[in-house]
Amino acid sequence: MLLNILNPKKYYFLFIEVINFLRNPYLNENNIGKKNRITNTIILIVIKLILAIIVGFISRIIIWNIGIQAENIGFKNAEELYTSFELLVIGAIIFPLLEETGFRLYLRFRPIYLSLSSTVLCYYFITKVIYKTNNLDINNDFIIRVVISIFLGILVFLISTKYQKHLQKFWKTNIRWILYFSIFLFGFVHILNYELSIKVFLLFPLITLPQLVSGALMGFARINYGFIYGLSMHMISNFIYLSLLILIK
């Protein structure tokens, strides 16, 4: 395992494999051994961090040259509300678990997967769009937001169980668009962390380019290796990123 992690060719070939997969997504049988899944996940974390730095730097230069001020007020507000330890717990454990459940669990169809994803996404929508507040806000009708989300999740479970065979066929035939939708939605949700304007809204693919790239890589891991591997990628990379930010400040 260690030799593979230290082998530059392994990074190159896995990166090409990801690119080819994203060009033509498909659902395989997850017949990759556990050892290879762990090794590939570690390599993907490194690739993810490198790409996030590169595309983040490029996108910021373009945004500044255009003359748009795009500040992540979501993270700035979180810094004011929470201690460094709380930020690590929230950013490296709670949010990755919620986001992977909402945005990528359903990439492999099962009624319970689609139900859990729908529950989380409904909560995100109600909290961010309707209440315009933080996902961790427990003061603004928190119980109502949770109950509505759970109700929708139960409804989705009942409907998807009834039409399970049709939906399985639909997933297999349309996984390309389902994956692309999850990547798009993951990036779009993160634009809500910024002060919105027409220009910021229209340029959201550029502003959230690191999240779009991350969503693509974690989507690849979720489909090909399993949910826990995409979740591990998210948690570890967030922990490294937040730790560096905290140390710098």
JSON list of C-alpha atoms in Angstrom, two decimals:
[
{"chain": "A", "resi": 1, "resn": "MET", "atom": "CA", "xyz": [0.00, 0.00, 0.00]},
{"chain": "A", "resi": 2, "resn": "LEU", "atom": "CA", "xyz": [2.76, 2.44, 0.98]},
{"chain": "A", "resi": 3, "resn": "LEU", "atom": "CA", "xyz": [4.63, 1.83, -2.28]},
{"chain": "A", "resi": 4, "resn": "ASN", "atom": "CA", "xyz": [1.49, 2.65, -4.27]},
{"chain": "A", "resi": 5, "resn": "ILE", "atom": "CA", "xyz": [0.89, 5.84, -2.31]},
{"chain": "A", "resi": 6, "resn": "LEU", "atom": "CA", "xyz": [4.46, 6.97, -2.97]},
{"chain": "A", "resi": 7, "resn": "ASN", "atom": "CA", "xyz": [4.36, 5.99, -6.65]},
{"chain": "A", "resi": 8, "resn": "PRO", "atom": "CA", "xyz": [3.77, 9.07, -8.91]},
{"chain": "A", "resi": 9, "resn": "LYS", "atom": "CA", "xyz": [2.49, 6.82, -11.71]},
{"chain": "A", "resi": 10, "resn": "LYS", "atom": "CA", "xyz": [-0.35, 5.68, -9.45]},
{"chain": "A", "resi": 11, "resn": "TYR", "atom": "CA", "xyz": [-1.50, 9.29, -9.12]},
{"chain": "A", "resi": 12, "resn": "TYR", "atom": "CA", "xyz": [-1.35, 9.84, -12.85]},
{"chain": "A", "resi": 13, "resn": "PHE", "atom": "CA", "xyz": [-3.24, 6.66, -13.78]},
{"chain": "A", "resi": 14, "resn": "LEU", "atom": "CA", "xyz": [-5.91, 7.22, -11.12]},
{"chain": "A", "resi": 15, "resn": "PHE", "atom": "CA", "xyz": [-6.36, 10.83, -12.24]},
{"chain": "A", "resi": 16, "resn": "ILE", "atom": "CA", "xyz": [-6.84, 9.64, -15.85]},
{"chain": "A", "resi": 17, "resn": "GLU", "atom": "CA", "xyz": [-9.29, 6.99, -14.59]},
{"chain": "A", "resi": 18, "resn": "VAL", "atom": "CA", "xyz": [-11.33, 9.70, -12.84]},
{"chain": "A", "resi": 19, "resn": "ILE", "atom": "CA", "xyz": [-11.36, 11.89, -15.97]},
{"chain": "A", "resi": 20, "resn": "ASN", "atom": "CA", "xyz": [-12.48, 8.99, -18.16]},
{"chain": "A", "resi": 21, "resn": "PHE", "atom": "CA", "xyz": [-15.16, 8.05, -15.65]},
{"chain": "A", "resi": 22, "resn": "LEU", "atom": "CA", "xyz": [-16.52, 11.59, -15.47]},
{"chain": "A", "resi": 23, "resn": "ARG", "atom": "CA", "xyz": [-16.70, 11.71, -19.25]},
{"chain": "A", "resi": 24, "resn": "ASN", "atom": "CA", "xyz": [-18.79, 8.55, -19.28]},
{"chain": "A", "resi": 25, "resn": "PRO", "atom": "CA", "xyz": [-20.11, 7.62, -15.80]},
{"chain": "A", "resi": 26, "resn": "TYR", "atom": "CA", "xyz": [-21.38, 4.11, -15.22]},
{"chain": "A", "resi": 27, "resn": "LEU", "atom": "CA", "xyz": [-22.45, 1.90, -12.33]},
{"chain": "A", "resi": 28, "resn": "ASN", "atom": "CA", "xyz": [-20.07, -1.01, -11.74]},
{"chain": "A", "resi": 29, "resn": "GLU", "atom": "CA", "xyz": [-20.32, -3.84, -9.22]},
{"chain": "A", "resi": 30, "resn": "ASN", "atom": "CA", "xyz": [-17.84, -2.39, -6.69]},
{"chain": "A", "resi": 31, "resn": "ASN", "atom": "CA", "xyz": [-15.52, -5.38, -7.13]},
{"chain": "A", "resi": 32, "resn": "ILE", "atom": "CA", "xyz": [-12.38, -3.47, -6.12]},
{"chain": "A", "resi": 33, "resn": "GLY", "atom": "CA", "xyz": [-10.61, -4.96, -3.09]},
{"chain": "A", "resi": 34, "resn": "LYS", "atom": "CA", "xyz": [-10.71, -3.13, 0.24]},
{"chain": "A", "resi": 35, "resn": "LYS", "atom": "CA", "xyz": [-6.93, -2.56, 0.24]},
{"chain": "A", "resi": 36, "resn": "ASN", "atom": "CA", "xyz": [-7.06, -0.91, -3.19]},
{"chain": "A", "resi": 37, "resn": "ARG", "atom": "CA", "xyz": [-10.05, 1.20, -2.18]},
{"chain": "A", "resi": 38, "resn": "ILE", "atom": "CA", "xyz": [-8.19, 2.55, 0.84]},
{"chain": "A", "resi": 39, "resn": "THR", "atom": "CA", "xyz": [-5.04, 3.22, -1.20]},
{"chain": "A", "resi": 40, "resn": "ASN", "atom": "CA", "xyz": [-6.97, 4.95, -3.98]},
{"chain": "A", "resi": 41, "resn": "THR", "atom": "CA", "xyz": [-8.93, 7.02, -1.49]},
{"chain": "A", "resi": 42, "resn": "ILE", "atom": "CA", "xyz": [-5.72, 8.32, 0.11]},
{"chain": "A", "resi": 43, "resn": "ILE", "atom": "CA", "xyz": [-4.37, 9.20, -3.34]},
{"chain": "A", "resi": 44, "resn": "LEU", "atom": "CA", "xyz": [-7.65, 10.91, -4.25]},
{"chain": "A", "resi": 45, "resn": "ILE", "atom": "CA", "xyz": [-7.42, 13.02, -1.08]},
{"chain": "A", "resi": 46, "resn": "VAL", "atom": "CA", "xyz": [-4.01, 14.27, -2.19]},
{"chain": "A", "resi": 47, "resn": "ILE", "atom": "CA", "xyz": [-5.29, 14.93, -5.72]},
{"chain": "A", "resi": 48, "resn": "LYS", "atom": "CA", "xyz": [-8.34, 16.71, -4.30]},
{"chain": "A", "resi": 49, "resn": "LEU", "atom": "CA", "xyz": [-6.24, 19.02, -2.12]},
{"chain": "A", "resi": 50, "resn": "ILE", "atom": "CA", "xyz": [-3.84, 19.86, -4.94]},
{"chain": "A", "resi": 51, "resn": "LEU", "atom": "CA", "xyz": [-6.61, 20.53, -7.44]},
{"chain": "A", "resi": 52, "resn": "ALA", "atom": "CA", "xyz": [-8.59, 22.59, -4.91]},
{"chain": "A", "resi": 53, "resn": "ILE", "atom": "CA", "xyz": [-5.56, 24.84, -4.37]},
{"chain": "A", "resi": 54, "resn": "ILE", "atom": "CA", "xyz": [-4.88, 25.23, -8.10]},
{"chain": "A", "resi": 55, "resn": "VAL", "atom": "CA", "xyz": [-8.44, 25.88, -9.28]},
{"chain": "A", "resi": 56, "resn": "GLY", "atom": "CA", "xyz": [-9.14, 28.02, -6.21]},
{"chain": "A", "resi": 57, "resn": "PHE", "atom": "CA", "xyz": [-6.15, 30.21, -7.00]},
{"chain": "A", "resi": 58, "resn": "ILE", "atom": "CA", "xyz": [-7.07, 30.50, -10.68]},
{"chain": "A", "resi": 59, "resn": "SER", "atom": "CA", "xyz": [-10.73, 31.27, -9.99]},
{"chain": "A", "resi": 60, "resn": "ARG", "atom": "CA", "xyz": [-9.84, 33.96, -7.44]},
{"chain": "A", "resi": 61, "resn": "ILE", "atom": "CA", "xyz": [-7.48, 35.68, -9.90]},
{"chain": "A", "resi": 62, "resn": "ILE", "atom": "CA", "xyz": [-10.18, 35.73, -12.57]},
{"chain": "A", "resi": 63, "resn": "ILE", "atom": "CA", "xyz": [-12.80, 37.01, -10.10]},
{"chain": "A", "resi": 64, "resn": "TRP", "atom": "CA", "xyz": [-10.52, 39.80, -8.86]},
{"chain": "A", "resi": 65, "resn": "ASN", "atom": "CA", "xyz": [-9.69, 40.83, -12.43]},
{"chain": "A", "resi": 66, "resn": "ILE", "atom": "CA", "xyz": [-13.39, 41.01, -13.23]},
{"chain": "A", "resi": 67, "resn": "GLY", "atom": "CA", "xyz": [-13.79, 43.27, -10.23]},
{"chain": "A", "resi": 68, "resn": "ILE", "atom": "CA", "xyz": [-16.13, 41.13, -8.14]},
{"chain": "A", "resi": 69, "resn": "GLN", "atom": "CA", "xyz": [-15.76, 40.92, -4.36]},
{"chain": "A", "resi": 70, "resn": "ALA", "atom": "CA", "xyz": [-16.72, 37.37, -3.41]},
{"chain": "A", "resi": 71, "resn": "GLU", "atom": "CA", "xyz": [-16.12, 36.84, 0.29]},
{"chain": "A", "resi": 72, "resn": "ASN", "atom": "CA", "xyz": [-17.12, 33.63, 2.05]},
{"chain": "A", "resi": 73, "resn": "ILE", "atom": "CA", "xyz": [-19.27, 35.23, 4.75]},
{"chain": "A", "resi": 74, "resn": "GLY", "atom": "CA", "xyz": [-20.50, 31.81, 5.85]},
{"chain": "A", "resi": 75, "resn": "PHE", "atom": "CA", "xyz": [-17.05, 30.82, 7.08]},
{"chain": "A", "resi": 76, "resn": "LYS", "atom": "CA", "xyz": [-16.43, 34.30, 8.48]},
{"chain": "A", "resi": 77, "resn": "ASN", "atom": "CA", "xyz": [-19.62, 34.11, 10.55]},
{"chain": "A", "resi": 78, "resn": "ALA", "atom": "CA", "xyz": [-18.72, 30.61, 11.73]},
{"chain": "A", "resi": 79, "resn": "GLU", "atom": "CA", "xyz": [-15.35, 31.89, 12.99]},
{"chain": "A", "resi": 80, "resn": "GLU", "atom": "CA", "xyz": [-17.16, 34.45, 15.13]},
{"chain": "A", "resi": 81, "resn": "LEU", "atom": "CA", "xyz": [-19.62, 31.94, 16.56]},
{"chain": "A", "resi": 82, "resn": "TYR", "atom": "CA", "xyz": [-17.44, 28.92, 17.30]},
{"chain": "A", "resi": 83, "resn": "THR", "atom": "CA", "xyz": [-14.08, 28.10, 18.86]},
{"chain": "A", "resi": 84, "resn": "SER", "atom": "CA", "xyz": [-11.31, 26.51, 16.77]},
{"chain": "A", "resi": 85, "resn": "PHE", "atom": "CA", "xyz": [-12.14, 23.07, 18.17]},
{"chain": "A", "resi": 86, "resn": "GLU", "atom": "CA", "xyz": [-15.85, 23.51, 17.43]},
{"chain": "A", "resi": 87, "resn": "LEU", "atom": "CA", "xyz": [-15.00, 24.61, 13.88]},
{"chain": "A", "resi": 88, "resn": "LEU", "atom": "CA", "xyz": [-13.01, 21.43, 13.37]},
{"chain": "A", "resi": 89, "resn": "VAL", "atom": "CA", "xyz": [-15.83, 19.25, 14.70]},
{"chain": "A", "resi": 90, "resn": "ILE", "atom": "CA", "xyz": [-18.45, 21.03, 12.60]},
{"chain": "A", "resi": 91, "resn": "GLY", "atom": "CA", "xyz": [-16.36, 21.38, 9.45]},
{"chain": "A", "resi": 92, "resn": "ALA", "atom": "CA", "xyz": [-14.59, 18.02, 9.52]},
{"chain": "A", "resi": 93, "resn": "ILE", "atom": "CA", "xyz": [-17.31, 15.75, 10.95]},
{"chain": "A", "resi": 94, "resn": "ILE", "atom": "CA", "xyz": [-20.85, 17.18, 11.00]},
{"chain": "A", "resi": 95, "resn": "PHE", "atom": "CA", "xyz": [-20.94, 19.00, 7.66]},
{"chain": "A", "resi": 96, "resn": "PRO", "atom": "CA", "xyz": [-19.16, 16.25, 5.67]},
{"chain": "A", "resi": 97, "resn": "LEU", "atom": "CA", "xyz": [-21.59, 13.67, 7.06]},
{"chain": "A", "resi": 98, "resn": "LEU", "atom": "CA", "xyz": [-24.60, 15.82, 6.19]},
{"chain": "A", "resi": 99, "resn": "GLU", "atom": "CA", "xyz": [-23.28, 16.82, 2.77]},
{"chain": "A", "resi": 100, "resn": "GLU", "atom": "CA", "xyz": [-22.23, 13.33, 1.71]},
{"chain": "A", "resi": 101, "resn": "THR", "atom": "CA", "xyz": [-25.62, 12.00, 2.80]},
{"chain": "A", "resi": 102, "resn": "GLY", "atom": "CA", "xyz": [-27.48, 14.76, 0.98]},
{"chain": "A", "resi": 103, "resn": "PHE", "atom": "CA", "xyz": [-25.45, 15.12, -2.18]},
{"chain": "A", "resi": 104, "resn": "ARG", "atom": "CA", "xyz": [-23.93, 11.70, -2.86]},
{"chain": "A", "resi": 105, "resn": "LEU", "atom": "CA", "xyz": [-25.55, 8.88, -0.89]},
{"chain": "A", "resi": 106, "resn": "TYR", "atom": "CA", "xyz": [-28.28, 8.56, -3.53]},
{"chain": "A", "resi": 107, "resn": "LEU", "atom": "CA", "xyz": [-25.78, 8.12, -6.39]},
{"chain": "A", "resi": 108, "resn": "ARG", "atom": "CA", "xyz": [-26.28, 4.39, -5.90]},
{"chain": "A", "resi": 109, "resn": "PHE", "atom": "CA", "xyz": [-29.99, 3.81, -5.74]},
{"chain": "A", "resi": 110, "resn": "ARG", "atom": "CA", "xyz": [-31.76, 2.25, -2.80]},
{"chain": "A", "resi": 111, "resn": "PRO", "atom": "CA", "xyz": [-35.03, 3.56, -1.36]},
{"chain": "A", "resi": 112, "resn": "ILE", "atom": "CA", "xyz": [-33.39, 4.27, 2.01]},
{"chain": "A", "resi": 113, "resn": "TYR", "atom": "CA", "xyz": [-30.50, 6.11, 0.33]},
{"chain": "A", "resi": 114, "resn": "LEU", "atom": "CA", "xyz": [-32.83, 8.33, -1.69]},
{"chain": "A", "resi": 115, "resn": "SER", "atom": "CA", "xyz": [-34.95, 8.90, 1.40]},
{"chain": "A", "resi": 116, "resn": "LEU", "atom": "CA", "xyz": [-32.01, 10.01, 3.57]},
{"chain": "A", "resi": 117, "resn": "SER", "atom": "CA", "xyz": [-30.63, 12.24, 0.81]},
{"chain": "A", "resi": 118, "resn": "SER", "atom": "CA", "xyz": [-34.05, 13.83, 0.31]},
{"chain": "A", "resi": 119, "resn": "THR", "atom": "CA", "xyz": [-34.36, 14.49, 4.03]},
{"chain": "A", "resi": 120, "resn": "VAL", "atom": "CA", "xyz": [-31.03, 16.31, 4.20]},
{"chain": "A", "resi": 121, "resn": "LEU", "atom": "CA", "xyz": [-31.58, 18.25, 0.97]},
{"chain": "A", "resi": 122, "resn": "CYS", "atom": "CA", "xyz": [-35.04, 19.32, 2.11]},
{"chain": "A", "resi": 123, "resn": "TYR", "atom": "CA", "xyz": [-33.55, 20.57, 5.39]},
{"chain": "A", "resi": 124, "resn": "TYR", "atom": "CA", "xyz": [-30.88, 22.48, 3.46]},
{"chain": "A", "resi": 125, "resn": "PHE", "atom": "CA", "xyz": [-33.49, 24.07, 1.19]},
{"chain": "A", "resi": 126, "resn": "ILE", "atom": "CA", "xyz": [-35.83, 25.11, 4.00]},
{"chain": "A", "resi": 127, "resn": "THR", "atom": "CA", "xyz": [-32.99, 26.42, 6.17]},
{"chain": "A", "resi": 128, "resn": "LYS", "atom": "CA", "xyz": [-31.00, 28.26, 3.50]},
{"chain": "A", "resi": 129, "resn": "VAL", "atom": "CA", "xyz": [-33.68, 29.44, 1.06]},
{"chain": "A", "resi": 130, "resn": "ILE", "atom": "CA", "xyz": [-36.80, 29.92, 3.16]},
{"chain": "A", "resi": 131, "resn": "TYR", "atom": "CA", "xyz": [-35.39, 30.79, 6.59]},
{"chain": "A", "resi": 132, "resn": "LYS", "atom": "CA", "xyz": [-32.11, 32.23, 5.23]},
{"chain": "A", "resi": 133, "resn": "THR", "atom": "CA", "xyz": [-30.17, 31.02, 8.24]},
{"chain": "A", "resi": 134, "resn": "ASN", "atom": "CA", "xyz": [-27.31, 28.71, 9.19]},
{"chain": "A", "resi": 135, "resn": "ASN", "atom": "CA", "xyz": [-27.83, 24.95, 9.02]},
{"chain": "A", "resi": 136, "resn": "LEU", "atom": "CA", "xyz": [-26.84, 24.69, 12.69]},
{"chain": "A", "resi": 137, "resn": "ASP", "atom": "CA", "xyz": [-29.32, 27.35, 13.80]},
{"chain": "A", "resi": 138, "resn": "ILE", "atom": "CA", "xyz": [-31.58, 25.70, 16.39]},
{"chain": "A", "resi": 139, "resn": "ASN", "atom": "CA", "xyz": [-33.59, 28.81, 17.24]},
{"chain": "A", "resi": 140, "resn": "ASN", "atom": "CA", "xyz": [-35.58, 29.64, 14.10]},
{"chain": "A", "resi": 141, "resn": "ASP", "atom": "CA", "xyz": [-38.28, 26.94, 14.00]},
{"chain": "A", "resi": 142, "resn": "PHE", "atom": "CA", "xyz": [-35.64, 24.21, 14.11]},
{"chain": "A", "resi": 143, "resn": "ILE", "atom": "CA", "xyz": [-38.15, 21.49, 15.07]},
{"chain": "A", "resi": 144, "resn": "ILE", "atom": "CA", "xyz": [-40.47, 22.50, 12.23]},
{"chain": "A", "resi": 145, "resn": "ARG", "atom": "CA", "xyz": [-37.61, 22.39, 9.71]},
{"chain": "A", "resi": 146, "resn": "VAL", "atom": "CA", "xyz": [-36.57, 18.93, 10.93]},
{"chain": "A", "resi": 147, "resn": "VAL", "atom": "CA", "xyz": [-40.12, 17.52, 11.02]},
{"chain": "A", "resi": 148, "resn": "ILE", "atom": "CA", "xyz": [-40.92, 18.72, 7.49]},
{"chain": "A", "resi": 149, "resn": "SER", "atom": "CA", "xyz": [-37.66, 17.24, 6.21]},
{"chain": "A", "resi": 150, "resn": "ILE", "atom": "CA", "xyz": [-38.27, 13.89, 7.89]},
{"chain": "A", "resi": 151, "resn": "PHE", "atom": "CA", "xyz": [-41.82, 13.78, 6.57]},
{"chain": "A", "resi": 152, "resn": "LEU", "atom": "CA", "xyz": [-40.57, 14.33, 3.03]},
{"chain": "A", "resi": 153, "resn": "GLY", "atom": "CA", "xyz": [-37.93, 11.63, 3.54]},
{"chain": "A", "resi": 154, "resn": "ILE", "atom": "CA", "xyz": [-40.58, 9.12, 4.65]},
{"chain": "A", "resi": 155, "resn": "LEU", "atom": "CA", "xyz": [-42.76, 10.02, 1.66]},
{"chain": "A", "resi": 156, "resn": "VAL", "atom": "CA", "xyz": [-39.84, 9.56, -0.73]},
{"chain": "A", "resi": 157, "resn": "PHE", "atom": "CA", "xyz": [-39.03, 6.20, 0.88]},
{"chain": "A", "resi": 158, "resn": "LEU", "atom": "CA", "xyz": [-42.59, 4.93, 0.44]},
{"chain": "A", "resi": 159, "resn": "ILE", "atom": "CA", "xyz": [-42.81, 6.07, -3.19]},
{"chain": "A", "resi": 160, "resn": "SER", "atom": "CA", "xyz": [-39.34, 4.84, -4.15]},
{"chain": "A", "resi": 161, "resn": "THR", "atom": "CA", "xyz": [-40.00, 1.45, -2.52]},
{"chain": "A", "resi": 162, "resn": "LYS", "atom": "CA", "xyz": [-43.18, 1.08, -4.54]},
{"chain": "A", "resi": 163, "resn": "TYR", "atom": "CA", "xyz": [-41.42, 1.91, -7.81]},
{"chain": "A", "resi": 164, "resn": "GLN", "atom": "CA", "xyz": [-38.05, 0.41, -6.88]},
{"chain": "A", "resi": 165, "resn": "LYS", "atom": "CA", "xyz": [-37.51, -1.64, -10.05]},
{"chain": "A", "resi": 166, "resn": "HIS", "atom": "CA", "xyz": [-38.35, 1.29, -12.32]},
{"chain": "A", "resi": 167, "resn": "LEU", "atom": "CA", "xyz": [-36.06, 3.61, -10.38]},
{"chain": "A", "resi": 168, "resn": "GLN", "atom": "CA", "xyz": [-33.18, 1.12, -10.40]},
{"chain": "A", "resi": 169, "resn": "LYS", "atom": "CA", "xyz": [-33.44, 0.95, -14.18]},
{"chain": "A", "resi": 170, "resn": "PHE", "atom": "CA", "xyz": [-33.66, 4.74, -14.38]},
{"chain": "A", "resi": 171, "resn": "TRP", "atom": "CA", "xyz": [-30.52, 5.13, -12.22]},
{"chain": "A", "resi": 172, "resn": "LYS", "atom": "CA", "xyz": [-28.55, 2.66, -14.34]},
{"chain": "A", "resi": 173, "resn": "THR", "atom": "CA", "xyz": [-29.57, 4.36, -17.57]},
{"chain": "A", "resi": 174, "resn": "ASN", "atom": "CA", "xyz": [-29.18, 7.95, -16.38]},
{"chain": "A", "resi": 175, "resn": "ILE", "atom": "CA", "xyz": [-26.31, 7.82, -13.89]},
{"chain": "A", "resi": 176, "resn": "ARG", "atom": "CA", "xyz": [-24.40, 10.33, -16.04]},
{"chain": "A", "resi": 177, "resn": "TRP", "atom": "CA", "xyz": [-27.01, 13.04, -15.48]},
{"chain": "A", "resi": 178, "resn": "ILE", "atom": "CA", "xyz": [-27.64, 12.05, -11.87]},
{"chain": "A", "resi": 179, "resn": "LEU", "atom": "CA", "xyz": [-23.92, 12.42, -11.11]},
{"chain": "A", "resi": 180, "resn": "TYR", "atom": "CA", "xyz": [-23.66, 15.72, -13.00]},
{"chain": "A", "resi": 181, "resn": "PHE", "atom": "CA", "xyz": [-26.71, 17.00, -11.13]},
{"chain": "A", "resi": 182, "resn": "SER", "atom": "CA", "xyz": [-25.13, 16.11, -7.78]},
{"chain": "A", "resi": 183, "resn": "ILE", "atom": "CA", "xyz": [-21.92, 17.94, -8.71]},
{"chain": "A", "resi": 184, "resn": "PHE", "atom": "CA", "xyz": [-23.85, 21.00, -9.90]},
{"chain": "A", "resi": 185, "resn": "LEU", "atom": "CA", "xyz": [-26.06, 21.05, -6.81]},
{"chain": "A", "resi": 186, "resn": "PHE", "atom": "CA", "xyz": [-23.08, 20.67, -4.47]},
{"chain": "A", "resi": 187, "resn": "GLY", "atom": "CA", "xyz": [-21.42, 23.70, -6.03]},
{"chain": "A", "resi": 188, "resn": "PHE", "atom": "CA", "xyz": [-24.64, 25.72, -6.18]},
{"chain": "A", "resi": 189, "resn": "VAL", "atom": "CA", "xyz": [-25.38, 25.24, -2.48]},
{"chain": "A", "resi": 190, "resn": "HIS", "atom": "CA", "xyz": [-21.97, 26.63, -1.57]},
{"chain": "A", "resi": 191, "resn": "ILE", "atom": "CA", "xyz": [-22.69, 29.92, -3.38]},
{"chain": "A", "resi": 192, "resn": "LEU", "atom": "CA", "xyz": [-25.17, 30.59, -0.57]},
{"chain": "A", "resi": 193, "resn": "ASN", "atom": "CA", "xyz": [-22.14, 31.15, 1.70]},
{"chain": "A", "resi": 194, "resn": "TYR", "atom": "CA", "xyz": [-21.43, 34.35, -0.23]},
{"chain": "A", "resi": 195, "resn": "GLU", "atom": "CA", "xyz": [-23.18, 37.70, -0.32]},
{"chain": "A", "resi": 196, "resn": "LEU", "atom": "CA", "xyz": [-25.41, 37.19, -3.32]},
{"chain": "A", "resi": 197, "resn": "SER", "atom": "CA", "xyz": [-25.73, 39.56, -6.24]},
{"chain": "A", "resi": 198, "resn": "ILE", "atom": "CA", "xyz": [-26.64, 39.00, -9.88]},
{"chain": "A", "resi": 199, "resn": "LYS", "atom": "CA", "xyz": [-22.95, 38.85, -10.87]},
{"chain": "A", "resi": 200, "resn": "VAL", "atom": "CA", "xyz": [-22.06, 36.45, -8.07]},
{"chain": "A", "resi": 201, "resn": "PHE", "atom": "CA", "xyz": [-25.06, 34.27, -8.92]},
{"chain": "A", "resi": 202, "resn": "LEU", "atom": "CA", "xyz": [-24.20, 34.12, -12.64]},
{"chain": "A", "resi": 203, "resn": "LEU", "atom": "CA", "xyz": [-20.55, 33.36, -11.91]},
{"chain": "A", "resi": 204, "resn": "PHE", "atom": "CA", "xyz": [-21.25, 30.67, -9.31]},
{"chain": "A", "resi": 205, "resn": "PRO", "atom": "CA", "xyz": [-19.49, 27.89, -11.32]},
{"chain": "A", "resi": 206, "resn": "LEU", "atom": "CA", "xyz": [-16.31, 29.97, -11.24]},
{"chain": "A", "resi": 207, "resn": "ILE", "atom": "CA", "xyz": [-16.62, 31.04, -7.60]},
{"chain": "A", "resi": 208, "resn": "THR", "atom": "CA", "xyz": [-17.39, 27.52, -6.40]},
{"chain": "A", "resi": 209, "resn": "LEU", "atom": "CA", "xyz": [-14.99, 25.77, -8.79]},
{"chain": "A", "resi": 210, "resn": "PRO", "atom": "CA", "xyz": [-13.07, 24.08, -5.91]},
{"chain": "A", "resi": 211, "resn": "GLN", "atom": "CA", "xyz": [-16.36, 22.63, -4.63]},
{"chain": "A", "resi": 212, "resn": "LEU", "atom": "CA", "xyz": [-17.35, 21.46, -8.12]},
{"chain": "A", "resi": 213, "resn": "VAL", "atom": "CA", "xyz": [-14.01, 19.68, -8.52]},
{"chain": "A", "resi": 214, "resn": "SER", "atom": "CA", "xyz": [-14.31, 18.18, -5.03]},
{"chain": "A", "resi": 215, "resn": "GLY", "atom": "CA", "xyz": [-17.86, 17.04, -5.76]},
{"chain": "A", "resi": 216, "resn": "ALA", "atom": "CA", "xyz": [-16.69, 15.28, -8.91]},
{"chain": "A", "resi": 217, "resn": "LEU", "atom": "CA", "xyz": [-13.86, 13.45, -7.11]},
{"chain": "A", "resi": 218, "resn": "MET", "atom": "CA", "xyz": [-16.01, 12.44, -4.14]},
{"chain": "A", "resi": 219, "resn": "GLY", "atom": "CA", "xyz": [-18.78, 11.37, -6.52]},
{"chain": "A", "resi": 220, "resn": "PHE", "atom": "CA", "xyz": [-16.27, 9.10, -8.25]},
{"chain": "A", "resi": 221, "resn": "ALA", "atom": "CA", "xyz": [-15.22, 7.62, -4.90]},
{"chain": "A", "resi": 222, "resn": "ARG", "atom": "CA", "xyz": [-18.81, 7.15, -3.72]},
{"chain": "A", "resi": 223, "resn": "ILE", "atom": "CA", "xyz": [-19.88, 5.29, -6.88]},
{"chain": "A", "resi": 224, "resn": "ASN", "atom": "CA", "xyz": [-16.76, 3.19, -7.36]},
{"chain": "A", "resi": 225, "resn": "TYR", "atom": "CA", "xyz": [-15.63, 2.48, -3.79]},
{"chain": "A", "resi": 226, "resn": "GLY", "atom": "CA", "xyz": [-18.61, 3.13, -1.52]},
{"chain": "A", "resi": 227, "resn": "PHE", "atom": "CA", "xyz": [-20.15, 5.84, 0.64]},
{"chain": "A", "resi": 228, "resn": "ILE", "atom": "CA", "xyz": [-17.64, 5.58, 3.49]},
{"chain": "A", "resi": 229, "resn": "TYR", "atom": "CA", "xyz": [-14.73, 6.32, 1.14]},
{"chain": "A", "resi": 230, "resn": "GLY", "atom": "CA", "xyz": [-16.24, 9.51, -0.25]},
{"chain": "A", "resi": 231, "resn": "LEU", "atom": "CA", "xyz": [-17.11, 10.52, 3.31]},
{"chain": "A", "resi": 232, "resn": "SER", "atom": "CA", "xyz": [-13.54, 9.83, 4.45]},
{"chain": "A", "resi": 233, "resn": "MET", "atom": "CA", "xyz": [-12.21, 11.98, 1.61]},
{"chain": "A", "resi": 234, "resn": "HIS", "atom": "CA", "xyz": [-14.50, 14.82, 2.66]},
{"chain": "A", "resi": 235, "resn": "MET", "atom": "CA", "xyz": [-13.69, 14.59, 6.36]},
{"chain": "A", "resi": 236, "resn": "ILE", "atom": "CA", "xyz": [-9.92, 14.29, 6.02]},
{"chain": "A", "resi": 237, "resn": "SER", "atom": "CA", "xyz": [-9.51, 17.01, 3.40]},
{"chain": "A", "resi": 238, "resn": "ASN", "atom": "CA", "xyz": [-11.76, 19.38, 5.40]},
{"chain": "A", "resi": 239, "resn": "PHE", "atom": "CA", "xyz": [-9.76, 18.65, 8.55]},
{"chain": "A", "resi": 240, "resn": "ILE", "atom": "CA", "xyz": [-6.48, 19.44, 6.79]},
{"chain": "A", "resi": 241, "resn": "TYR", "atom": "CA", "xyz": [-7.89, 22.61, 5.19]},
{"chain": "A", "resi": 242, "resn": "LEU", "atom": "CA", "xyz": [-9.46, 23.94, 8.40]},
{"chain": "A", "resi": 243, "resn": "SER", "atom": "CA", "xyz": [-6.40, 23.06, 10.48]},
{"chain": "A", "resi": 244, "resn": "LEU", "atom": "CA", "xyz": [-4.19, 25.09, 8.14]},
{"chain": "A", "resi": 245, "resn": "LEU", "atom": "CA", "xyz": [-6.60, 28.04, 8.25]},
{"chain": "A", "resi": 246, "resn": "ILE", "atom": "CA", "xyz": [-6.69, 27.97, 12.03]},
{"chain": "A", "resi": 247, "resn": "LEU", "atom": "CA", "xyz": [-2.90, 27.72, 12.30]},
{"chain": "A", "resi": 248, "resn": "ILE", "atom": "CA", "xyz": [-2.38, 30.58, 9.84]},
{"chain": "A", "resi": 249, "resn": "LYS", "atom": "CA", "xyz": [-4.75, 32.84, 11.78]}
]
